[in-house]
Tab-separated table of C-alpha atoms in Angstrom:
chain	number	residue	atom	x	y	z
A	1	ASP	CA	29.648	1.584	-6.674
A	2	ALA	CA	32.243	1.021	-9.393
A	3	GLY	CA	29.789	1.800	-12.159
A	4	VAL	CA	29.273	-0.335	-15.226
A	5	ILE	CA	32.356	-2.421	-15.921
A	6	GLN	CA	33.324	-3.597	-19.390
A	7	SER	CA	36.152	-5.807	-20.565
A	8	PRO	CA	38.298	-5.801	-22.491
A	9	ARG	CA	38.747	-2.077	-23.085
A	10	HIS	CA	40.457	-2.706	-26.413
A	11	GLU	CA	40.310	-5.731	-28.682
A	12	VAL	CA	42.162	-6.252	-31.927
A	13	THR	CA	41.391	-9.421	-33.833
A	14	GLU	CA	41.581	-10.869	-37.295
A	15	MET	CA	38.618	-11.369	-39.537
A	16	GLY	CA	36.903	-14.662	-38.891
A	17	GLN	CA	37.833	-14.881	-35.240
A	18	GLU	CA	35.327	-15.043	-32.404
A	19	VAL	CA	35.079	-12.004	-30.173
A	20	THR	CA	33.461	-11.900	-26.724
A	21	LEU	CA	32.743	-8.643	-24.948
A	22	ARG	CA	31.823	-8.630	-21.287
A	23	CYS	CA	29.757	-6.377	-19.061
A	24	LYS	CA	29.007	-6.128	-15.356
A	25	PRO	CA	26.062	-3.807	-14.660
A	26	ILE	CA	25.609	-1.633	-11.595
A	27	SER	CA	24.449	-3.716	-8.644
A	28	GLY	CA	20.676	-3.500	-8.213
A	29	HIS	CA	19.952	-2.461	-11.781
A	30	ASN	CA	17.522	-4.719	-13.591
A	31	SER	CA	17.869	-3.520	-17.185
A	32	LEU	CA	20.969	-3.929	-19.322
A	33	PHE	CA	21.645	-2.543	-22.780
A	34	TRP	CA	24.253	-3.100	-25.478
A	35	TYR	CA	24.976	-0.237	-27.894
A	36	ARG	CA	27.386	0.193	-30.785
A	37	GLN	CA	28.955	3.484	-31.843
A	38	THR	CA	30.459	4.211	-35.237
A	39	MET	CA	31.308	7.448	-36.986
A	40	MET	CA	28.835	6.760	-39.753
A	41	ARG	CA	25.821	5.613	-37.746
A	42	GLY	CA	26.370	7.114	-34.323
A	43	LEU	CA	25.067	5.251	-31.267
A	44	GLU	CA	22.721	2.366	-31.987
A	45	LEU	CA	20.924	0.023	-29.625
A	46	LEU	CA	21.745	-3.614	-30.318
A	47	ILE	CA	19.827	-5.509	-27.648
A	48	TYR	CA	18.497	-5.066	-24.152
A	49	PHE	CA	17.551	-7.249	-21.216
A	50	ASN	CA	15.040	-6.783	-18.413
A	51	ASN	CA	15.534	-9.024	-15.378
A	52	ASN	CA	18.074	-11.068	-17.377
A	53	VAL	CA	15.564	-11.769	-20.162
A	54	PRO	CA	16.265	-10.497	-23.703
A	55	ILE	CA	13.430	-8.185	-24.673
A	56	ASP	CA	14.324	-6.739	-28.037
A	57	ASP	CA	17.194	-7.852	-30.240
A	58	SER	CA	15.951	-6.165	-33.398
A	59	GLY	CA	19.040	-3.990	-33.417
A	60	MET	CA	21.421	-6.917	-33.681
A	61	PRO	CA	22.839	-6.569	-37.191
A	62	GLU	CA	23.189	-10.209	-38.143
A	63	ASP	CA	23.091	-13.754	-36.860
A	64	ARG	CA	26.796	-13.445	-36.257
A	65	PHE	CA	25.923	-11.396	-33.188
A	66	SER	CA	24.557	-12.970	-30.019
A	67	ALA	CA	24.124	-11.786	-26.437
A	68	LYS	CA	23.478	-13.535	-23.158
A	69	MET	CA	22.767	-12.556	-19.595
A	70	PRO	CA	23.128	-15.657	-17.431
A	71	ASN	CA	22.630	-13.717	-14.194
A	72	ALA	CA	21.934	-10.232	-12.909
A	73	SER	CA	25.595	-9.292	-12.699
A	74	PHE	CA	27.012	-10.438	-16.024
A	75	SER	CA	26.339	-10.184	-19.732
A	76	THR	CA	28.259	-11.059	-22.882
A	77	LEU	CA	28.087	-9.919	-26.481
A	78	LYS	CA	29.623	-12.363	-28.917
A	79	ILE	CA	30.518	-11.905	-32.567
A	80	GLN	CA	31.290	-15.049	-34.529
A	81	PRO	CA	32.798	-14.822	-37.077
A	82	SER	CA	33.993	-11.217	-36.861
A	83	GLU	CA	34.307	-8.982	-39.932
A	84	PRO	CA	36.129	-5.668	-40.492
A	85	ARG	CA	32.793	-3.807	-40.621
A	86	ASP	CA	32.175	-4.837	-37.014
A	87	SER	CA	34.935	-2.447	-35.946
A	88	ALA	CA	33.318	0.012	-33.555
A	89	VAL	CA	33.054	0.958	-29.903
A	90	TYR	CA	30.627	-1.249	-28.020
A	91	PHE	CA	28.989	0.177	-24.917
A	92	CYS	CA	27.086	-1.531	-22.162
A	93	ALA	CA	24.627	0.431	-20.019
A	94	SER	CA	22.344	-0.395	-17.126
A	95	SER	CA	19.347	1.162	-15.401
A	96	PHE	CA	16.808	0.530	-12.679
A	97	ARG	CA	13.551	-0.011	-14.528
A	98	SER	CA	11.198	0.959	-11.710
A	99	GLY	CA	13.007	4.175	-10.919
A	100	LEU	CA	13.722	7.180	-13.094
A	101	GLY	CA	15.216	4.847	-15.653
A	102	GLU	CA	18.422	6.825	-15.906
A	103	GLN	CA	20.950	4.859	-17.924
A	104	TYR	CA	24.567	4.615	-16.856
A	105	PHE	CA	27.175	3.711	-19.423
A	106	GLY	CA	30.352	1.723	-19.170
A	107	PRO	CA	33.641	2.952	-20.662
A	108	GLY	CA	33.171	0.891	-23.807
A	109	THR	CA	35.185	-1.712	-25.686
A	110	ARG	CA	36.977	-0.509	-28.796
A	111	LEU	CA	36.947	-3.380	-31.284
A	112	THR	CA	39.189	-3.447	-34.328
A	113	VAL	CA	38.809	-6.302	-36.793
A	114	THR	CA	41.584	-6.497	-39.378
B	1	LYS	CA	10.296	4.834	-34.729
B	2	GLN	CA	11.866	7.631	-32.716
B	3	GLU	CA	14.177	9.935	-34.629
B	4	VAL	CA	16.395	12.490	-32.912
B	5	THR	CA	17.993	15.544	-34.499
B	6	GLN	CA	20.563	17.750	-32.825
B	7	ILE	CA	21.418	21.217	-34.014
B	8	PRO	CA	24.037	22.493	-34.500
B	9	ALA	CA	26.242	19.530	-35.384
B	10	ALA	CA	29.297	21.507	-34.323
B	11	LEU	CA	29.877	24.718	-32.425
B	12	SER	CA	33.010	26.673	-31.572
B	13	VAL	CA	32.769	29.655	-29.227
B	14	PRO	CA	35.130	31.675	-27.043
B	15	GLU	CA	35.295	30.988	-23.349
B	16	GLY	CA	32.708	32.717	-21.188
B	17	GLU	CA	29.832	32.678	-23.639
B	18	ASN	CA	26.431	31.290	-22.822
B	19	LEU	CA	25.211	28.781	-25.370
B	20	VAL	CA	22.235	26.661	-26.306
B	21	LEU	CA	22.219	23.194	-27.817
B	22	ASN	CA	19.040	22.004	-29.481
B	23	CYS	CA	17.440	18.582	-29.700
B	24	SER	CA	14.233	17.588	-31.474
B	25	PHE	CA	12.500	14.214	-31.501
B	26	THR	CA	9.626	12.838	-33.534
B	27	ASP	CA	7.717	10.727	-30.982
B	28	SER	CA	6.508	12.821	-28.055
B	29	ALA	CA	5.371	9.784	-26.026
B	30	ILE	CA	8.443	9.730	-23.825
B	31	TYR	CA	9.037	8.979	-20.149
B	32	ASN	CA	12.107	11.132	-19.802
B	33	LEU	CA	14.997	12.607	-21.729
B	34	GLN	CA	18.670	12.360	-20.910
B	35	TRP	CA	21.523	14.617	-21.909
B	36	PHE	CA	24.957	13.040	-22.035
B	37	ARG	CA	28.470	14.277	-22.498
B	38	GLN	CA	31.107	12.271	-24.361
B	39	ASP	CA	34.775	13.170	-24.309
B	40	PRO	CA	36.982	11.915	-27.166
B	41	GLY	CA	37.687	8.211	-26.837
B	42	LYS	CA	35.603	7.967	-23.681
B	43	GLY	CA	32.234	6.674	-22.579
B	44	LEU	CA	29.054	8.628	-21.993
B	45	THR	CA	28.516	10.639	-18.826
B	46	SER	CA	24.943	11.414	-17.873
B	47	LEU	CA	24.494	15.149	-17.296
B	48	LEU	CA	20.796	15.606	-16.710
B	49	LEU	CA	17.601	13.600	-16.812
B	50	ILE	CA	14.299	15.416	-17.289
B	51	GLN	CA	11.152	13.514	-16.483
B	52	SER	CA	8.229	13.915	-18.875
B	53	SER	CA	6.274	15.791	-16.192
B	54	GLN	CA	9.044	18.353	-15.729
B	55	ARG	CA	9.739	21.452	-17.776
B	56	GLU	CA	13.366	21.847	-16.826
B	57	GLN	CA	16.232	20.495	-14.766
B	58	THR	CA	19.336	22.256	-13.527
B	59	SER	CA	22.784	21.094	-12.484
B	60	GLY	CA	25.384	23.751	-11.835
B	61	ARG	CA	25.928	25.761	-15.013
B	62	LEU	CA	23.727	23.412	-17.008
B	63	ASN	CA	20.013	23.815	-17.536
B	64	ALA	CA	17.945	21.495	-19.671
B	65	SER	CA	14.395	22.228	-20.744
B	66	LEU	CA	11.791	19.945	-22.212
B	67	ASP	CA	8.750	20.723	-24.339
B	68	LYS	CA	7.334	17.276	-24.767
B	69	SER	CA	4.341	18.266	-26.893
B	70	SER	CA	6.492	19.923	-29.517
B	71	GLY	CA	9.234	17.291	-29.305
B	72	ARG	CA	12.007	19.654	-28.292
B	73	SER	CA	14.659	19.919	-25.631
B	74	THR	CA	17.439	22.430	-25.126
B	75	LEU	CA	20.621	22.311	-23.098
B	76	TYR	CA	21.795	25.693	-21.865
B	77	ILE	CA	25.402	26.057	-20.761
B	78	ALA	CA	26.215	29.213	-18.846
B	79	ALA	CA	29.625	30.857	-18.733
B	80	SER	CA	31.270	28.215	-20.894
B	81	GLN	CA	34.760	26.954	-20.037
B	82	PRO	CA	37.389	25.077	-22.074
B	83	GLY	CA	36.626	22.005	-19.961
B	84	ASP	CA	33.122	21.969	-21.419
B	85	SER	CA	34.573	20.962	-24.786
B	86	ALA	CA	33.021	17.607	-25.677
B	87	THR	CA	30.243	16.052	-27.712
B	88	TYR	CA	26.788	16.469	-26.196
B	89	LEU	CA	24.165	13.836	-26.908
B	90	CYS	CA	20.425	13.975	-26.430
B	91	ALA	CA	18.432	10.765	-25.838
B	92	PRO	CA	14.683	10.565	-25.307
B	93	ASP	CA	13.505	7.486	-23.425
B	94	SER	CA	10.264	5.954	-24.626
B	95	GLY	CA	10.333	2.995	-22.241
B	96	GLY	CA	10.876	4.405	-18.775
B	97	GLY	CA	14.282	2.825	-18.433
B	98	ALA	CA	13.065	-0.521	-19.680
B	99	ASP	CA	13.738	0.151	-23.343
B	100	GLY	CA	16.803	1.355	-25.140
B	101	LEU	CA	17.551	4.998	-25.794
B	102	THR	CA	17.535	6.602	-29.227
B	103	PHE	CA	20.423	8.988	-29.689
B	104	GLY	CA	20.973	11.999	-31.863
B	105	LYS	CA	24.284	12.407	-33.683
B	106	GLY	CA	25.339	14.953	-31.092
B	107	THR	CA	26.717	18.474	-31.004
B	108	HIS	CA	30.504	18.693	-31.057
B	109	LEU	CA	31.361	21.661	-28.861
B	110	ILE	CA	34.697	23.452	-28.714
B	111	ILE	CA	35.273	26.234	-26.184
B	112	GLN	CA	38.230	28.383	-27.164
B	113	PRO	CA	40.422	29.580	-24.267
């Protein structure tokens, strides 16, 4: 398996622009997670899905953030409009809920908002 | 709300030493605990997963222990090598893979050649 795939790997955008991050989980996994990592706050959970259904989005910082999972093999995290304080590395992870629950992380998307 | 503390925050030791990284968590109702490694500018690599019913788990030179009742886990690295230099993150799982992980700030480890 190719592991969790994220795109783009790097994104540089101007304040106010819309940003869409993409994730393909490991085939067969039924839980998907979006995390954000910054120097100040470390790794934080933003939102997660079980069987394509959003379960807990309490970690989403503001209404500017939204996430979707239209099918078992694809998820997006959208920021609209983006702000400089959104600059961070965004990770996607997936797991098989009925197994050990071990989470596997993608390589991340480094977002810079100028 | 789960809170995770990792001590020390940073550690620099000469090659060959055995070392211990510590992790404590406030909510002992966990399903398992994962240890990850993160290299600079990279993603997270899962090192070990200890189930709540286990006391320890081993992989090569790594050994992780879990004392669920006291909310503690340790990662033991034997015969450290420069390639072990990375940030090590501890993450207890309260949802059995169905919920998100709560991470500590990590231990930044440098192994001097």
